[in-house]
XYZ file of C-alpha atoms in Angstrom:
150
model
C 20.867 19.602 7.108
C 17.366 19.490 8.900
C 13.790 20.910 10.606
C 15.604 20.276 13.898
C 18.829 22.343 12.724
C 16.966 25.008 11.704
C 15.555 25.601 14.150
C 17.889 25.673 16.966
C 19.159 28.659 14.656
C 15.384 30.161 14.990
C 15.457 29.979 18.518
C 19.385 31.403 18.535
C 17.341 33.852 17.299
C 14.479 34.126 19.589
C 17.445 33.984 21.881
C 18.062 37.509 21.089
C 14.905 39.161 20.947
C 14.531 38.713 24.851
C 17.743 40.036 25.181
C 16.398 42.434 24.080
C 13.657 43.125 26.209
C 10.615 41.366 23.451
C 9.198 37.516 23.308
C 11.258 35.560 21.971
C 10.471 34.443 19.350
C 12.617 33.901 16.391
C 11.982 33.125 12.175
C 13.573 31.857 9.495
C 13.208 31.857 5.441
C 15.228 28.743 3.790
C 14.878 27.190 0.474
C 17.200 24.477 -0.936
C 19.238 23.800 2.772
C 20.105 27.653 2.014
C 19.433 31.040 4.733
C 17.816 33.662 2.686
C 16.320 35.437 5.520
C 15.159 36.332 9.099
C 14.018 37.326 11.958
C 13.058 37.602 15.618
C 10.575 39.685 17.219
C 10.885 43.377 17.733
C 7.712 45.600 17.424
C 8.305 47.338 20.772
C 12.346 48.130 19.356
C 10.906 48.939 15.596
C 7.995 50.722 17.391
C 6.303 48.588 14.194
C 3.582 46.420 15.516
C 3.670 44.457 12.306
C 8.005 43.103 13.382
C 6.820 39.462 14.306
C 9.758 37.667 13.845
C 7.904 35.788 10.698
C 7.572 38.880 8.930
C 10.653 40.619 9.456
C 12.172 36.958 8.392
C 10.561 37.252 4.659
C 11.232 40.769 4.550
C 14.672 39.574 5.023
C 13.899 37.113 2.051
C 12.089 38.540 0.039
C 14.690 41.598 -0.476
C 17.709 38.804 -0.536
C 15.774 37.057 -3.404
C 14.328 40.847 -5.218
C 11.170 39.179 -4.603
C 7.955 39.284 -3.199
C 7.314 35.800 -3.577
C 9.150 33.167 -1.171
C 7.918 29.772 -3.270
C 10.155 26.822 -2.425
C 10.464 27.616 0.414
C 10.178 26.331 4.133
C 9.112 29.038 7.338
C 11.260 28.225 10.498
C 9.287 29.606 13.120
C 9.882 28.881 17.590
C 5.773 29.498 18.485
C 2.601 28.700 16.183
C 1.636 32.353 13.858
C -0.748 34.631 14.075
C -3.237 35.936 11.786
C -1.248 38.179 10.066
C 2.762 36.362 10.316
C -0.128 33.194 8.068
C -1.884 35.187 6.336
C 1.682 37.209 5.075
C 2.851 34.098 4.434
C -0.274 32.180 1.896
C 0.832 35.923 0.355
C 4.698 35.379 -0.104
C 3.484 31.894 -1.748
C 5.425 29.772 1.555
C 6.041 26.706 0.362
C 6.092 24.606 4.349
C 5.727 26.051 7.842
C 7.706 25.079 10.457
C 7.209 25.464 14.154
C 7.849 24.856 17.348
C 5.735 25.248 20.618
C 2.173 26.045 20.398
C 0.111 29.658 21.267
C -3.111 28.304 22.616
C -3.850 31.497 22.733
C -3.924 33.736 19.088
C -2.205 30.530 16.973
C -3.855 29.807 13.832
C -2.708 26.784 12.782
C -4.370 23.955 15.417
C -5.202 26.439 18.460
C -7.646 28.400 17.556
C -8.990 28.633 13.341
C -6.776 25.483 11.599
C -6.103 28.044 9.126
C -4.024 26.051 7.296
C -7.212 23.263 6.172
C -9.390 26.504 4.618
C -9.865 25.848 1.385
C -10.692 29.234 0.465
C -7.219 30.755 0.177
C -5.620 30.615 -3.361
C -2.239 28.965 -2.154
C -2.149 25.204 0.093
C 1.716 24.892 1.988
C 2.443 21.956 4.174
C 2.959 22.581 7.662
C 4.151 20.857 10.974
C 4.945 21.791 14.445
C 6.404 20.764 17.730
C 10.161 20.808 16.229
C 11.183 21.497 19.708
C 8.478 22.623 20.866
C 9.842 22.036 24.139
C 12.616 24.180 24.328
C 10.616 27.143 21.800
C 8.121 26.968 24.833
C 10.822 27.215 28.078
C 12.489 30.170 26.377
C 8.936 31.884 26.157
C 7.915 30.475 29.992
C 11.344 31.993 31.078
C 11.055 35.276 29.515
C 7.661 35.641 31.381
C 8.647 34.239 34.331
C 11.161 37.062 35.102
C 8.764 39.348 33.435
C 6.592 39.122 36.421
C 9.177 39.423 38.723
C 10.342 43.127 37.211
């Protein structure tokens, strides 16, 4: 299994979010090619401002593993993470982050704060952006275009 395979799975989760009226972002946590947890954006339906796809996926994985540390895992997400999600990944000790589309306004990996390169965290993770970025961006653009019509 490879990054594109897992990102396809994250895109399927993003479509579930869109079907429920949520911003279409999907995420999953994988270790040794085994799915540990998955999630999609659901702050509206869960009445939870922290229910971003990444957080939901990490909560699911941590419960499955019975451990809040997810060392050696990779988190796949269709959109460049925000500050909250990146911080949670640091605390969970995610080993690697793979994301799809960049998020020019609030993304903190490449677009704004470049948090993976700061030296004050007690954990470092590998980061790769741009995996199936076009598919991720098109899903988001289509979602917002449809909302503007309403």
